Amino acid sequence: MSGHRKRLTRRRVLGASAIGVAATGAAVAGGTGLLSSASAATFGYTDDGKNYVIDTGASLVFKVSKSTGDLTSLAYKGKEYEGYGGKHSHVESGLGASTVTIKQSGTTVLVKVVHGAITQWYAARSGQNNVYLWTNKADASFTATRFIVRLKPGMFPNEGSDSWIEASDKVIEAGDVWRRADGTTHSKHYSGQRVIDYDHVGFTTGSVGLWMVRSHHEKASGGPFYRSLLRHSNDLGAGLYEILHYNQAQTEPERFGLQGPYVLAFTDGGTPSSSLFHAKLDTSWVDGLGITGWVGAAGRGKVAGVGLKGMDAKYAYTVGFANADAQYWAKAAAGTGGFSCKGMLPGTYTLTVYKGELAVHTASVKVTAGGTTSLNSLTISGDPSAAKTVWRLGDWDGTPGEFKNAALMTYAHPSDARAAKWTGNVTIGSGGEAASFPAYIWKDVNDGILVYFKLTAAQAAAAHTLRVGVTDAFSNGRPRVTVNDWVSAIPTAPAQPSTRSLTTGSYRGNNHSFTFNVPSSAWKTDPSQYNVLKLNIVSGSGGTAYLSAGTSFDCIDLLA
């Protein structure tokens, strides 16, 4: 190709199949007209000088910058959706100058973007309104691992807890939490979803949908219950995220290596086909593409468990697998606890059984390529709910779910107008105690919550262990307890995420149980009198109000 004259080269695949994303009430993504549009379009790519232009042969044409690897255009049925604020869609916050190459292998076009420790891949398949993406990160030279799709303003409804109006809403925290005139709070953090809860996230007008279908998060961090950014929208534009490593409320070290595919999918407004979800996605077509770090089905193994003994029927159970290189999880069947986890990289993993979100059993399991590791029934050995108690406030499940404001806190700020008052002294035996007790206590907001309870003469004659379970903390906040006139020592702060979490939609940290050995001399000897437990938050750091030192609670109980 001459330096004085550029020739556009189109590579074509005739007879492209109309394979697509099934939308609700429609046969294939792109609408009932996909077959005719696919036959009219030509699958392949061109070079416009600045971008590689990929025509999917369906209703989607997208562009990738030849200089930066940014996704610079998403034109669906001739309408442009990509870009806002002078920025395009990209891995991290944009890689800058990169080496970008493209090739076509039969019915697949593959773009490779290399910049330092990161290699980003894009793929299009003939007749599909999808962009397949992979991210390979070799080290920590970039602080996060994410892909953000930036969308023009006004393309989709601006609604939900993760949306705001910059022209009128007021910033109340760290430049990313907003309050509306009605007192409701909004933030990109407030998507309210754990990784295990969703396969896709996106926007729809009813006639056009744009979705990010997440990967299996094999090389991500945080486990099945991690919450992170999923999407946001405002009057300036919108964003869709695939977060693979993010330091916000993070409980694990970062993992490195190839992550994906995750899929950007257009539909006729309905949700994407479940055939794109990681558990059902056929990736055999990827095997011959030469994607660095790709391990196909033949190089992976499976773990299958007969069941779990000792389950509490009130709770869902999850079986997680983790080592330094990868993470996986599987939902245990109700009743039997049977589980199966496939597509795992070979290696030795720590198997963790979760009751709700609380680890109640661990074991070691080895996975081999092409093999199935079969496990006999596992007997749950570490459920703190099994202990006999004098009283219990909440239950041991790794969440503050029974307590006041807990559900709201996954998609709102604690100052939200919908939140009940954070005060909440309770009396054991009065009924509804857990629902009256605050899910979070902060040093500068609601410190000194009281719990009233009575003991029989026999109970008051003995020493007892008081357990206080927490799920997360900010600024090393931890509980110190006072029982009547007896004051506990200040406990050591457990390891917890160092970033905001209690104000950014996540109570998930490192579940920890504090134990306080209360002597018999601390109790009231008259059974008609109430004992008073006081909970104070202690820390040598923290800010003010909802950014003062604080903690979220799982359960509090007094052992018999």
Coordinates of C-alpha atoms in Angstrom, one line a residue:
M1 CA 0.0 0.0 0.0
S2 CA 1.6 3.3 -1.1
G3 CA 2.4 6.0 1.5
H4 CA 0.9 8.5 -1.0
R5 CA -2.3 6.7 -1.6
K6 CA -4.3 4.4 0.7
R7 CA -6.3 1.6 -0.8
L8 CA -9.2 0.2 1.2
T9 CA -9.2 -3.5 1.4
R10 CA -12.4 -5.4 2.1
R11 CA -12.3 -9.0 3.0
R12 CA -15.5 -10.8 2.5
V13 CA -17.2 -14.0 3.6
L14 CA -20.2 -14.9 1.5
G15 CA -23.2 -16.8 2.8
A16 CA -22.7 -15.5 6.4
S17 CA -25.1 -17.3 8.8
A18 CA -27.6 -15.2 10.7
I19 CA -26.5 -16.3 14.1
G20 CA -27.4 -13.8 16.8
V21 CA -28.6 -12.9 20.3
A22 CA -32.1 -14.0 21.0
A23 CA -34.2 -11.2 22.4
T24 CA -37.5 -11.4 24.2
G25 CA -40.2 -12.2 21.7
A26 CA -37.8 -12.2 18.8
A27 CA -35.9 -14.9 17.0
V28 CA -32.5 -13.2 16.8
A29 CA -30.9 -10.0 18.0
G30 CA -31.3 -7.2 15.6
G31 CA -34.9 -8.0 15.1
T32 CA -37.0 -10.1 12.8
G33 CA -35.3 -8.3 9.9
L34 CA -31.9 -9.6 10.8
L35 CA -31.9 -12.2 8.0
S36 CA -32.6 -9.7 5.3
S37 CA -30.2 -7.2 6.7
A38 CA -27.5 -9.9 7.0
S39 CA -27.9 -10.9 3.4
A40 CA -27.7 -7.2 2.4
A41 CA -24.6 -6.5 4.4
T42 CA -21.1 -7.9 3.9
F43 CA -19.2 -9.4 6.7
G44 CA -15.5 -8.3 6.9
Y45 CA -13.4 -5.2 7.6
T46 CA -12.0 -2.1 6.0
D47 CA -9.3 0.4 6.9
D48 CA -10.5 4.0 6.8
G49 CA -7.0 5.3 7.7
K50 CA -7.6 5.9 11.4
N51 CA -9.7 2.9 12.3
Y52 CA -10.4 -0.7 11.4
V53 CA -14.1 -0.8 10.4
I54 CA -15.7 -4.1 11.1
D55 CA -19.0 -5.0 9.5
T56 CA -20.7 -7.9 11.3
G57 CA -22.8 -8.7 8.3
A58 CA -25.9 -8.1 10.5
S59 CA -27.0 -4.7 11.9
L60 CA -23.8 -3.7 13.7
V61 CA -20.7 -1.9 12.4
F62 CA -18.0 -1.0 14.8
K63 CA -14.6 0.7 14.6
V64 CA -11.4 0.2 16.5
S65 CA -8.7 2.9 16.5
K66 CA -5.5 1.8 14.7
S67 CA -3.4 4.0 17.1
T68 CA -5.0 3.5 20.5
G69 CA -7.1 0.4 20.3
D70 CA -10.1 2.3 21.5
L71 CA -13.6 1.2 20.4
T72 CA -14.5 4.4 18.5
S73 CA -17.8 3.6 16.9
L74 CA -20.9 1.4 17.6
A75 CA -23.3 1.9 14.8
Y76 CA -26.4 -0.3 15.1
K77 CA -29.0 -0.1 12.3
G78 CA -27.2 3.0 11.0
K79 CA -27.4 4.8 14.3
E80 CA -24.3 5.8 16.3
Y81 CA -24.3 4.9 20.0
E82 CA -20.6 5.2 21.1
G83 CA -18.8 8.0 22.8
Y84 CA -19.3 10.9 25.2
G85 CA -17.3 13.7 26.8
G86 CA -14.7 13.5 24.0
K87 CA -13.8 9.9 25.1
H88 CA -14.3 6.6 23.5
S89 CA -14.7 3.0 24.9
H90 CA -11.6 1.2 26.1
V91 CA -9.9 -1.0 28.6
E92 CA -8.8 0.8 31.7
S93 CA -9.1 4.6 31.1
G94 CA -7.6 4.2 27.6
L95 CA -4.2 2.8 26.8
G96 CA -2.9 5.5 24.6
A97 CA -0.4 4.7 21.8
S98 CA -0.7 0.9 21.1
T99 CA 0.2 -1.6 18.5
V100 CA -3.1 -2.6 16.8
T101 CA -3.4 -5.5 14.3
I102 CA -6.3 -7.2 12.6
K103 CA -6.9 -10.5 10.9
Q104 CA -9.8 -12.5 9.5
S105 CA -10.1 -16.2 10.1
G106 CA -13.1 -17.6 8.2
T107 CA -16.2 -16.2 9.8
T108 CA -14.3 -14.3 12.6
V109 CA -12.5 -11.0 12.5
L110 CA -10.0 -10.5 15.4
V111 CA -8.3 -7.3 16.5
K112 CA -5.3 -7.4 18.8
V113 CA -4.2 -4.3 20.8
V114 CA -0.9 -4.4 22.7
H115 CA 0.2 -1.8 25.2
G116 CA 2.8 -2.7 27.8
A117 CA 1.4 -5.3 30.2
I118 CA -2.1 -5.3 28.6
T119 CA -3.3 -7.0 25.5
Q120 CA -6.9 -6.3 24.5
W121 CA -8.8 -8.4 21.9
Y122 CA -12.0 -7.7 20.0
A123 CA -13.8 -10.2 17.8
A124 CA -16.7 -10.2 15.5
R125 CA -18.6 -13.2 14.2
S126 CA -20.4 -13.3 10.9
G127 CA -24.1 -12.4 11.2
Q128 CA -24.0 -11.5 14.9
N129 CA -24.7 -8.1 16.5
N130 CA -22.0 -8.8 19.2
V131 CA -18.5 -7.7 20.0
Y132 CA -16.5 -10.3 21.9
L133 CA -13.8 -9.0 24.2
W134 CA -10.8 -10.4 26.1
T135 CA -8.3 -8.6 28.4
N136 CA -4.9 -10.1 29.2
K137 CA -3.1 -8.2 32.0
A138 CA 0.4 -9.4 33.0
D139 CA 1.2 -7.3 36.0
A140 CA 0.0 -4.5 38.3
S141 CA 1.4 -1.6 36.2
F142 CA -2.2 -0.6 35.7
T143 CA -4.1 -0.1 38.9
A144 CA -7.5 -1.5 37.7
T145 CA -8.8 -3.9 35.2
R146 CA -12.0 -2.8 33.5
F147 CA -13.5 -2.2 30.1
I148 CA -15.9 0.8 29.9
V149 CA -18.3 1.3 27.0
R150 CA -19.1 5.0 26.7
L151 CA -22.5 5.8 25.2
K152 CA -23.8 9.1 23.8
P153 CA -26.4 11.0 26.0
G154 CA -30.1 10.5 25.3
M155 CA -29.7 7.1 23.7
F156 CA -31.3 5.2 26.6
P157 CA -33.5 6.2 29.5
N158 CA -31.5 7.9 32.3
E159 CA -33.1 6.2 35.3
G160 CA -32.2 4.0 38.3
S161 CA -30.1 4.3 41.4
D162 CA -26.9 4.3 39.2
S163 CA -28.0 7.4 37.3
W164 CA -27.9 11.0 38.1
I165 CA -28.4 14.5 36.7
E166 CA -25.3 16.6 36.8
A167 CA -27.2 19.7 35.9
S168 CA -29.2 19.6 39.1
D169 CA -28.1 16.8 41.5
K170 CA -25.6 17.8 44.2
V171 CA -22.4 15.9 45.0
I172 CA -22.3 14.8 48.6
E173 CA -19.2 12.5 48.7
A174 CA -15.9 12.1 46.8
G175 CA -17.2 13.5 43.6
D176 CA -19.2 10.3 42.8
V177 CA -22.2 10.2 45.1
W178 CA -25.1 12.6 44.3
R179 CA -28.2 13.7 46.1
R180 CA -31.4 14.7 44.3
A181 CA -33.9 17.3 45.5
D182 CA -36.2 14.6 46.8
G183 CA -33.5 13.3 49.1
T184 CA -32.7 10.1 47.1
T185 CA -29.0 9.3 46.4
H186 CA -27.4 8.1 43.2
S187 CA -24.0 6.9 42.2
K188 CA -22.2 4.7 39.7
H189 CA -21.6 2.4 42.7
Y190 CA -25.3 1.8 43.3
S191 CA -26.0 -1.1 41.0
G192 CA -27.0 -3.4 44.0
Q193 CA -25.7 -6.6 42.4
R194 CA -23.3 -9.3 43.5
V195 CA -21.3 -11.0 40.7
I196 CA -23.2 -14.2 41.4
D197 CA -26.5 -12.4 40.8
Y198 CA -26.2 -11.3 37.2
D199 CA -25.1 -12.5 33.8
H200 CA -25.7 -9.2 32.0
V201 CA -26.3 -5.6 32.6
G202 CA -27.3 -2.8 30.2
F203 CA -29.9 -0.5 28.8
T204 CA -33.0 -0.7 26.7
T205 CA -35.4 1.6 25.0
G206 CA -37.9 -1.2 24.5
S207 CA -36.9 -1.4 20.8
V208 CA -33.1 -1.4 21.1
G209 CA -31.1 -3.0 23.9
L210 CA -27.4 -2.7 24.5
W211 CA -25.9 -5.2 27.1
M212 CA -22.6 -6.1 28.6
V213 CA -22.6 -9.9 29.2
R214 CA -20.1 -10.6 31.8
S215 CA -17.3 -13.2 31.6
H216 CA -16.9 -16.0 34.1
H217 CA -14.5 -13.7 36.1
E218 CA -12.0 -16.5 36.3
K219 CA -9.1 -14.0 36.7
A220 CA -11.1 -11.4 38.6
S221 CA -10.9 -10.9 42.3
G222 CA -13.4 -10.7 45.2
G223 CA -15.3 -14.0 44.8
P224 CA -19.0 -14.6 44.1
F225 CA -20.4 -11.9 46.4
Y226 CA -18.3 -9.0 45.2
R227 CA -20.1 -5.8 44.2
S228 CA -18.6 -3.4 41.8
L229 CA -19.5 -0.9 39.0
L230 CA -21.9 -2.3 36.4
R231 CA -23.3 0.8 34.6
H232 CA -24.0 4.5 35.0
S233 CA -26.0 7.1 33.2
N234 CA -26.4 10.9 33.5
D235 CA -27.3 13.8 31.3
L236 CA -23.9 13.7 29.7
G237 CA -23.8 10.1 28.6
A238 CA -23.8 6.5 29.9
G239 CA -21.4 3.7 30.6
L240 CA -21.4 -0.1 30.8
Y241 CA -18.6 -1.9 32.7
E242 CA -16.9 -5.2 32.8
I243 CA -14.9 -4.9 36.1
L244 CA -12.2 -7.6 36.4
H245 CA -10.2 -6.0 39.2
Y246 CA -11.2 -3.0 41.2
N247 CA -9.7 -1.9 44.5
Q248 CA -13.0 -0.6 45.9
A249 CA -14.1 -2.9 48.8
Q250 CA -11.7 -5.5 47.5
T251 CA -11.0 -8.5 49.7
E252 CA -8.4 -10.4 47.5
P253 CA -5.1 -9.8 45.8
E254 CA -5.3 -9.2 42.1
R255 CA -5.1 -12.1 39.6
F256 CA -3.3 -11.8 36.3
G257 CA -3.8 -13.4 32.9
L258 CA -6.4 -13.7 30.2
Q259 CA -10.0 -12.8 31.1
G260 CA -12.9 -13.4 28.8
P261 CA -14.7 -13.5 26.6
Y262 CA -17.2 -10.9 27.8
V263 CA -19.7 -9.7 25.2
L264 CA -21.2 -6.4 24.1
A265 CA -24.5 -7.3 22.6
F266 CA -27.2 -5.4 20.7
T267 CA -30.8 -6.7 20.7
D268 CA -34.2 -5.5 19.6
G269 CA -34.8 -4.4 23.2
G270 CA -35.0 -7.7 25.0
T271 CA -32.4 -9.2 27.1
P272 CA -29.5 -11.1 25.4
S273 CA -29.8 -14.8 24.7
S274 CA -28.7 -17.1 27.5
S275 CA -26.5 -18.7 24.9
L276 CA -24.1 -15.8 25.5
F277 CA -23.9 -16.4 29.2
H278 CA -20.6 -17.8 30.4
A279 CA -22.2 -21.0 31.6
K280 CA -23.7 -21.8 28.2
L281 CA -21.4 -20.0 25.8
D282 CA -19.9 -22.2 23.1
T283 CA -16.3 -21.0 22.7
S284 CA -14.9 -23.8 20.5
W285 CA -14.6 -21.2 17.7
V286 CA -12.0 -19.4 19.8
D287 CA -9.6 -22.3 20.0
G288 CA -7.8 -21.7 16.7
L289 CA -7.6 -17.8 16.9
G290 CA -4.2 -17.6 18.6
I291 CA -5.4 -15.5 21.6
T292 CA -2.5 -15.5 24.1
G293 CA -3.4 -17.3 27.3
W294 CA -6.5 -18.9 25.9
V295 CA -7.3 -22.3 27.4
G296 CA -10.0 -24.3 25.6
A297 CA -12.4 -26.8 27.0
A298 CA -10.0 -29.7 26.5
G299 CA -7.5 -28.1 28.9
R300 CA -10.0 -27.6 31.7
G301 CA -11.5 -29.8 34.4
K302 CA -14.5 -30.2 36.6
V303 CA -15.5 -30.7 40.3
A304 CA -18.7 -32.5 41.2
G305 CA -20.0 -32.9 44.7
V306 CA -22.6 -35.3 45.9
G307 CA -24.0 -32.9 48.4
L308 CA -23.7 -31.0 51.7
K309 CA -24.6 -32.3 55.2
G310 CA -25.8 -30.0 57.9
M311 CA -27.3 -27.3 55.8
D312 CA -29.9 -24.8 57.1
A313 CA -32.9 -24.9 54.9
K314 CA -33.5 -21.1 55.3
Y315 CA -30.3 -20.3 53.4
A316 CA -28.9 -20.7 49.9
Y317 CA -25.4 -22.3 49.8
T318 CA -22.6 -21.6 47.4
V319 CA -19.4 -23.6 46.9
G320 CA -16.4 -21.4 45.9
F321 CA -13.0 -22.4 44.6
A322 CA -10.0 -20.1 44.7
N323 CA -6.2 -20.1 44.4
A324 CA -3.7 -17.4 43.4
D325 CA -4.5 -17.9 39.7
A326 CA -8.2 -18.4 39.4
Q327 CA -11.6 -18.3 41.1
Y328 CA -14.9 -20.1 40.4
W329 CA -18.1 -20.9 42.2
A330 CA -21.3 -23.0 41.9
K331 CA -24.7 -22.8 43.6
A332 CA -25.5 -25.8 45.8
A333 CA -28.8 -27.5 45.1
A334 CA -31.5 -26.9 47.7
G335 CA -32.2 -29.9 49.9
T336 CA -29.2 -32.0 48.8
G337 CA -26.4 -29.5 48.5
G338 CA -25.2 -31.2 45.3
F339 CA -23.0 -29.0 43.1
S340 CA -21.0 -29.0 39.9
C341 CA -18.4 -26.6 38.7
K342 CA -17.0 -27.0 35.2
G343 CA -14.5 -25.2 33.0
M344 CA -11.8 -24.9 35.7
L345 CA -8.1 -24.4 35.0
P346 CA -5.9 -27.3 36.4
G347 CA -4.6 -26.7 39.9
T348 CA -5.2 -27.1 43.6
Y349 CA -8.0 -24.9 45.0
T350 CA -9.3 -24.0 48.4
L351 CA -12.9 -25.2 48.4
T352 CA -15.2 -23.0 50.6
V353 CA -18.8 -23.7 51.4
Y354 CA -20.8 -20.5 52.1
K355 CA -24.0 -20.3 54.0
G356 CA -25.4 -17.2 52.6
E357 CA -22.1 -15.3 52.4
L358 CA -20.5 -16.8 55.5
A359 CA -17.7 -19.4 55.1
V360 CA -18.8 -22.5 57.1
H361 CA -16.5 -25.2 55.7
T362 CA -13.2 -25.4 53.8
A363 CA -11.3 -28.2 52.1
S364 CA -8.7 -28.7 49.4
V365 CA -9.5 -30.0 45.9
K366 CA -7.3 -30.7 42.9
V367 CA -8.5 -30.2 39.3
T368 CA -6.9 -31.9 36.3
A369 CA -7.3 -31.1 32.6
G370 CA -10.0 -33.2 31.0
G371 CA -10.9 -34.8 34.3
T372 CA -13.7 -34.7 36.8
T373 CA -12.9 -34.6 40.5
S374 CA -15.8 -36.3 42.4
L375 CA -16.4 -35.5 46.0
N376 CA -18.4 -37.4 48.6
S377 CA -20.9 -35.5 50.7
L378 CA -19.2 -32.7 52.7
T379 CA -20.2 -32.2 56.3
I380 CA -20.4 -28.5 57.3
S381 CA -18.2 -28.1 60.3
G382 CA -18.0 -24.3 61.0
D383 CA -21.5 -22.9 61.3
P384 CA -21.5 -20.6 64.3
S385 CA -25.3 -20.8 64.4
A386 CA -24.9 -24.4 65.8
A387 CA -23.8 -23.0 69.2
K388 CA -26.4 -22.9 72.0
T389 CA -27.2 -19.3 73.0
V390 CA -28.9 -17.3 75.7
W391 CA -30.1 -14.9 73.0
R392 CA -29.2 -14.1 69.4
L393 CA -29.6 -10.9 67.4
G394 CA -29.8 -11.6 63.7
D395 CA -28.3 -14.8 62.4
W396 CA -24.9 -15.9 61.1
D397 CA -25.0 -15.7 57.3
G398 CA -22.2 -13.3 56.4
T399 CA -24.6 -10.4 55.7
P400 CA -26.4 -7.7 57.7
G401 CA -29.5 -8.6 55.9
E402 CA -31.8 -9.0 59.0
F403 CA -30.9 -5.5 60.3
K404 CA -32.4 -2.1 59.6
N405 CA -31.5 -0.4 56.3
A406 CA -29.4 -3.4 55.1
A407 CA -31.2 -3.9 51.8
L408 CA -31.3 -0.2 50.9
M409 CA -27.5 0.1 51.5
T410 CA -26.7 -1.9 48.3
Y411 CA -28.1 0.9 46.1
A412 CA -28.1 4.1 48.3
H413 CA -26.0 6.3 50.5
P414 CA -26.6 6.0 54.3
S415 CA -27.9 9.6 54.3
D416 CA -30.6 8.7 51.7
A417 CA -34.1 10.1 52.6
R418 CA -35.5 6.5 52.3
A419 CA -33.2 5.3 55.1
A420 CA -34.8 4.8 58.6
K421 CA -33.0 6.6 61.4
W422 CA -29.7 4.9 62.2
T423 CA -30.5 4.9 66.0
G424 CA -31.9 1.6 67.2
N425 CA -31.6 0.5 70.9
V426 CA -33.3 -2.9 71.2
T427 CA -34.7 -5.1 73.9
I428 CA -34.2 -8.9 73.5
G429 CA -37.6 -10.7 73.6
S430 CA -39.7 -7.7 72.6
G431 CA -40.1 -9.0 69.0
G432 CA -38.6 -7.5 65.8
E433 CA -35.3 -6.8 67.5
A434 CA -33.2 -7.4 64.4
A435 CA -35.3 -5.2 62.2
S436 CA -34.8 -2.4 64.7
F437 CA -31.1 -2.8 65.1
P438 CA -29.0 -0.8 62.6
A439 CA -27.0 -2.7 60.0
Y440 CA -24.1 -0.3 60.4
I441 CA -22.7 1.7 63.3
W442 CA -20.3 4.7 62.8
K443 CA -18.3 6.4 65.4
D444 CA -19.6 9.8 64.4
V445 CA -23.2 8.9 63.6
N446 CA -24.9 6.4 65.9
D447 CA -22.2 5.2 68.3
G448 CA -23.3 3.6 71.6
I449 CA -26.2 1.5 70.5
L450 CA -27.8 -0.4 73.5
V451 CA -29.1 -3.9 73.7
Y452 CA -31.2 -4.7 76.8
F453 CA -31.7 -8.3 78.0
K454 CA -32.5 -10.3 81.1
L455 CA -30.8 -13.4 82.6
T456 CA -32.1 -16.0 84.9
A457 CA -30.3 -16.4 88.2
A458 CA -28.5 -19.5 86.9
Q459 CA -27.4 -17.7 83.8
A460 CA -26.2 -14.7 85.8
A461 CA -24.1 -16.9 88.0
A462 CA -21.8 -18.0 85.1
A463 CA -19.4 -16.3 82.8
H464 CA -20.5 -16.2 79.1
T465 CA -18.9 -15.5 75.7
L466 CA -20.4 -12.6 73.7
R467 CA -19.8 -12.9 70.0
V468 CA -20.1 -9.9 67.7
G469 CA -19.9 -10.8 64.0
V470 CA -19.1 -8.1 61.4
T471 CA -19.0 -8.3 57.6
D472 CA -16.8 -5.2 56.8
A473 CA -15.3 -2.1 58.3
F474 CA -14.1 1.4 57.3
S475 CA -11.0 3.0 58.8
N476 CA -10.3 0.1 61.2
G477 CA -13.6 0.6 62.9
R478 CA -14.4 -2.3 65.3
P479 CA -16.7 -2.8 68.3
R480 CA -15.7 -2.4 71.9
V481 CA -18.4 -3.6 74.3
T482 CA -19.6 -2.5 77.7
V483 CA -21.8 -4.8 79.8
N484 CA -23.3 -2.9 82.7
D485 CA -20.2 -1.6 84.4
W486 CA -17.8 -4.1 82.8
V487 CA -15.7 -2.7 79.8
S488 CA -13.9 -5.0 77.3
A489 CA -10.4 -4.4 76.1
I490 CA -10.1 -2.8 72.6
P491 CA -9.9 -5.7 70.1
T492 CA -7.4 -5.8 67.3
A493 CA -8.7 -4.7 64.0
P494 CA -9.1 -7.5 61.5
A495 CA -7.9 -7.1 57.9
Q496 CA -10.6 -5.3 55.9
P497 CA -10.7 -3.4 52.6
S498 CA -9.0 0.0 52.9
T499 CA -11.4 1.9 50.7
R500 CA -14.9 3.2 51.1
S501 CA -17.5 0.4 51.1
L502 CA -20.3 1.2 53.6
T503 CA -21.2 4.3 51.6
T504 CA -20.6 2.8 48.1
G505 CA -23.2 0.0 48.1
S506 CA -21.2 -2.8 49.7
Y507 CA -21.2 -4.4 53.1
R508 CA -18.9 -7.2 51.8
G509 CA -15.5 -7.4 53.4
N510 CA -13.8 -10.1 55.4
N511 CA -16.3 -11.7 57.7
H512 CA -14.9 -11.7 61.3
S513 CA -16.2 -12.7 64.7
F514 CA -15.1 -10.8 67.8
T515 CA -15.3 -12.8 71.0
F516 CA -15.6 -11.2 74.4
N517 CA -15.3 -13.3 77.6
V518 CA -17.7 -11.6 80.0
P519 CA -17.2 -12.6 83.7
S520 CA -20.0 -13.5 85.9
S521 CA -19.3 -10.4 88.0
A522 CA -20.5 -8.3 85.1
W523 CA -24.2 -9.5 85.2
K524 CA -27.2 -8.1 87.2
T525 CA -28.0 -10.7 89.8
D526 CA -31.7 -9.8 90.0
P527 CA -33.6 -11.7 87.1
S528 CA -36.1 -8.9 86.9
Q529 CA -33.5 -6.3 86.0
Y530 CA -32.2 -5.7 82.5
N531 CA -28.6 -6.1 81.6
V532 CA -27.3 -3.4 79.2
L533 CA -24.9 -4.2 76.4
K534 CA -23.4 -1.0 74.8
L535 CA -21.6 -1.1 71.5
N536 CA -19.0 1.5 70.7
I537 CA -16.9 1.8 67.6
V538 CA -13.3 2.4 68.2
S539 CA -10.5 3.4 65.8
G540 CA -7.5 5.7 65.6
S541 CA -8.5 7.0 62.2
G542 CA -11.5 8.0 60.1
G543 CA -13.2 11.1 59.0
T544 CA -16.6 12.6 60.0
A545 CA -20.2 11.5 59.7
Y546 CA -20.6 8.5 57.3
L547 CA -16.9 8.5 56.6
S548 CA -16.0 8.1 60.2
A549 CA -14.8 4.7 61.4
G550 CA -17.6 2.2 61.2
T551 CA -18.6 -1.4 60.7
S552 CA -21.4 -3.5 59.4
F553 CA -22.9 -6.4 61.5
D554 CA -23.6 -10.0 60.7
C555 CA -24.8 -11.3 64.1
I556 CA -24.5 -10.7 67.8
D557 CA -25.2 -13.5 70.4
L558 CA -24.5 -14.5 73.9
L559 CA -23.5 -18.1 74.3
A560 CA -25.1 -20.3 76.9

